[in-house]
Amino acid sequence: MGRLAAEVILAETGGDMRRFASAQHLASWIGVCPGQNESAGVNKSGRAPRQ
């Protein structure tokens, strides 16, 4: 992670990480983790969104 990305994350979260139960919750909120998309047993794209 670069300095700019870290600055943006701190600006958006305010530095108080207590609202996130875990690092995984923070990553999901930021949008860097792929999703689990399954419908009727068929896996769909689980790619992370483009930034």
Rosetta silent file (secondary structure, phi, psi, omega in degrees, C-alpha in Angstrom):
SEQUENCE: MGRLAAEVILAETGGDMRRFASAQHLASWIGVCPGQNESAGVNKSGRAPRQ
SCORE:     score description
SCORE:     0.000 S_00000001
   1 L     0.000  134.927  179.401    0.000    0.000    0.000 S_00000001
   2 L   -86.472  172.200 -178.731    1.323    3.395   -0.911 S_00000001
   3 H   -62.650  -42.823 -179.145    1.330    6.557    1.144 S_00000001
   4 H   -62.184  -44.198  178.603   -1.559    8.125   -0.772 S_00000001
   5 H   -60.932  -42.795  178.470   -3.771    5.061   -0.269 S_00000001
   6 H   -63.156  -40.378  178.882   -2.993    5.065    3.451 S_00000001
   7 H   -64.838  -39.751  179.392   -3.813    8.778    3.686 S_00000001
   8 H   -66.200  -43.594  178.949   -7.146    8.275    1.914 S_00000001
   9 H   -61.808  -44.433  178.125   -8.086    5.374    4.195 S_00000001
  10 H   -64.173  -38.344  178.967   -7.232    7.411    7.285 S_00000001
  11 H   -65.891  -38.876 -178.051   -9.178   10.385    5.947 S_00000001
  12 H   -75.016  -37.951 -176.086  -12.247    8.226    5.257 S_00000001
  13 H   -92.171  -18.293 -177.260  -12.197    6.250    8.517 S_00000001
  14 L    78.148    4.266  177.963  -10.946    8.993   10.803 S_00000001
  15 L    83.059   -9.055  179.221   -8.355    6.615   12.210 S_00000001
  16 L   -91.230  102.799 -175.411  -10.864    5.031   14.636 S_00000001
  17 H   -90.277    3.595 -179.182  -10.847    1.353   13.711 S_00000001
  18 H   -65.200  -22.974 -179.589  -13.156    0.252   16.547 S_00000001
  19 H   -73.100  -14.695  178.438  -16.146    0.360   14.190 S_00000001
  20 L  -102.636  124.926 -176.978  -14.633   -2.525   12.208 S_00000001
  21 L   -67.017  -29.558 -178.215  -14.780   -5.902   13.943 S_00000001
  22 L  -156.010  173.674  176.970  -11.733   -7.191   12.075 S_00000001
  23 H   -63.710  -31.765  178.369   -9.270   -6.432    9.297 S_00000001
  24 H   -65.258  -38.262  177.714  -11.514   -8.415    6.947 S_00000001
  25 H   -65.329  -40.058  177.668  -14.427   -6.077    7.661 S_00000001
  26 H   -64.330  -44.923  179.617  -12.236   -3.064    6.892 S_00000001
  27 H   -61.741  -39.072  178.000  -11.018   -4.644    3.641 S_00000001
  28 H   -65.689  -42.109  179.827  -14.609   -5.373    2.641 S_00000001
  29 H   -63.855  -38.861  179.095  -15.661   -1.791    3.421 S_00000001
  30 H   -70.063  -32.268  178.663  -12.767   -0.452    1.347 S_00000001
  31 L    96.450   24.643 -178.419  -13.723   -2.764   -1.515 S_00000001
  32 L  -100.765   -3.501  179.610  -10.443   -4.594   -2.030 S_00000001
  33 L  -103.658  143.573  178.740  -11.658   -8.116   -1.288 S_00000001
  34 L   -70.282  152.930 -179.667  -13.455  -10.256   -3.866 S_00000001
  35 L   -88.108  166.675  174.956  -17.065  -11.167   -3.247 S_00000001
  36 L  -106.930   91.755 -178.643  -18.687  -14.552   -2.811 S_00000001
  37 L  -105.264  109.234  179.186  -21.307  -14.563   -5.560 S_00000001
  38 E  -134.054  134.741  178.354  -23.175  -17.830   -5.824 S_00000001
  39 E  -137.112  121.854 -179.893  -26.615  -18.442   -7.276 S_00000001
  40 L    53.847   37.815  177.501  -28.265  -21.875   -7.402 S_00000001
  41 L    80.973    1.874 -179.962  -24.912  -23.537   -6.764 S_00000001
  42 E  -103.748  122.970  178.016  -23.207  -21.726   -9.660 S_00000001
  43 E   -78.412  130.138  175.573  -20.220  -19.546   -8.768 S_00000001
  44 L  -101.972  179.445 -177.301  -20.176  -16.194  -10.513 S_00000001
  45 L   -54.588  131.808  177.600  -17.246  -13.794  -10.829 S_00000001
  46 L  -114.829   26.777 -177.926  -15.595  -13.105   -7.506 S_00000001
  47 L   -72.588  149.234  175.648  -13.217  -10.457   -8.770 S_00000001
  48 L   -71.447  148.419 -179.964  -12.498   -7.370   -6.699 S_00000001
  49 L   -65.938  150.194  177.970  -14.001   -4.156   -8.097 S_00000001
  50 L   -72.510  141.707 -179.836  -11.836   -1.925  -10.267 S_00000001
  51 L  -104.515    0.000    0.000  -10.468    1.152   -8.553 S_00000001
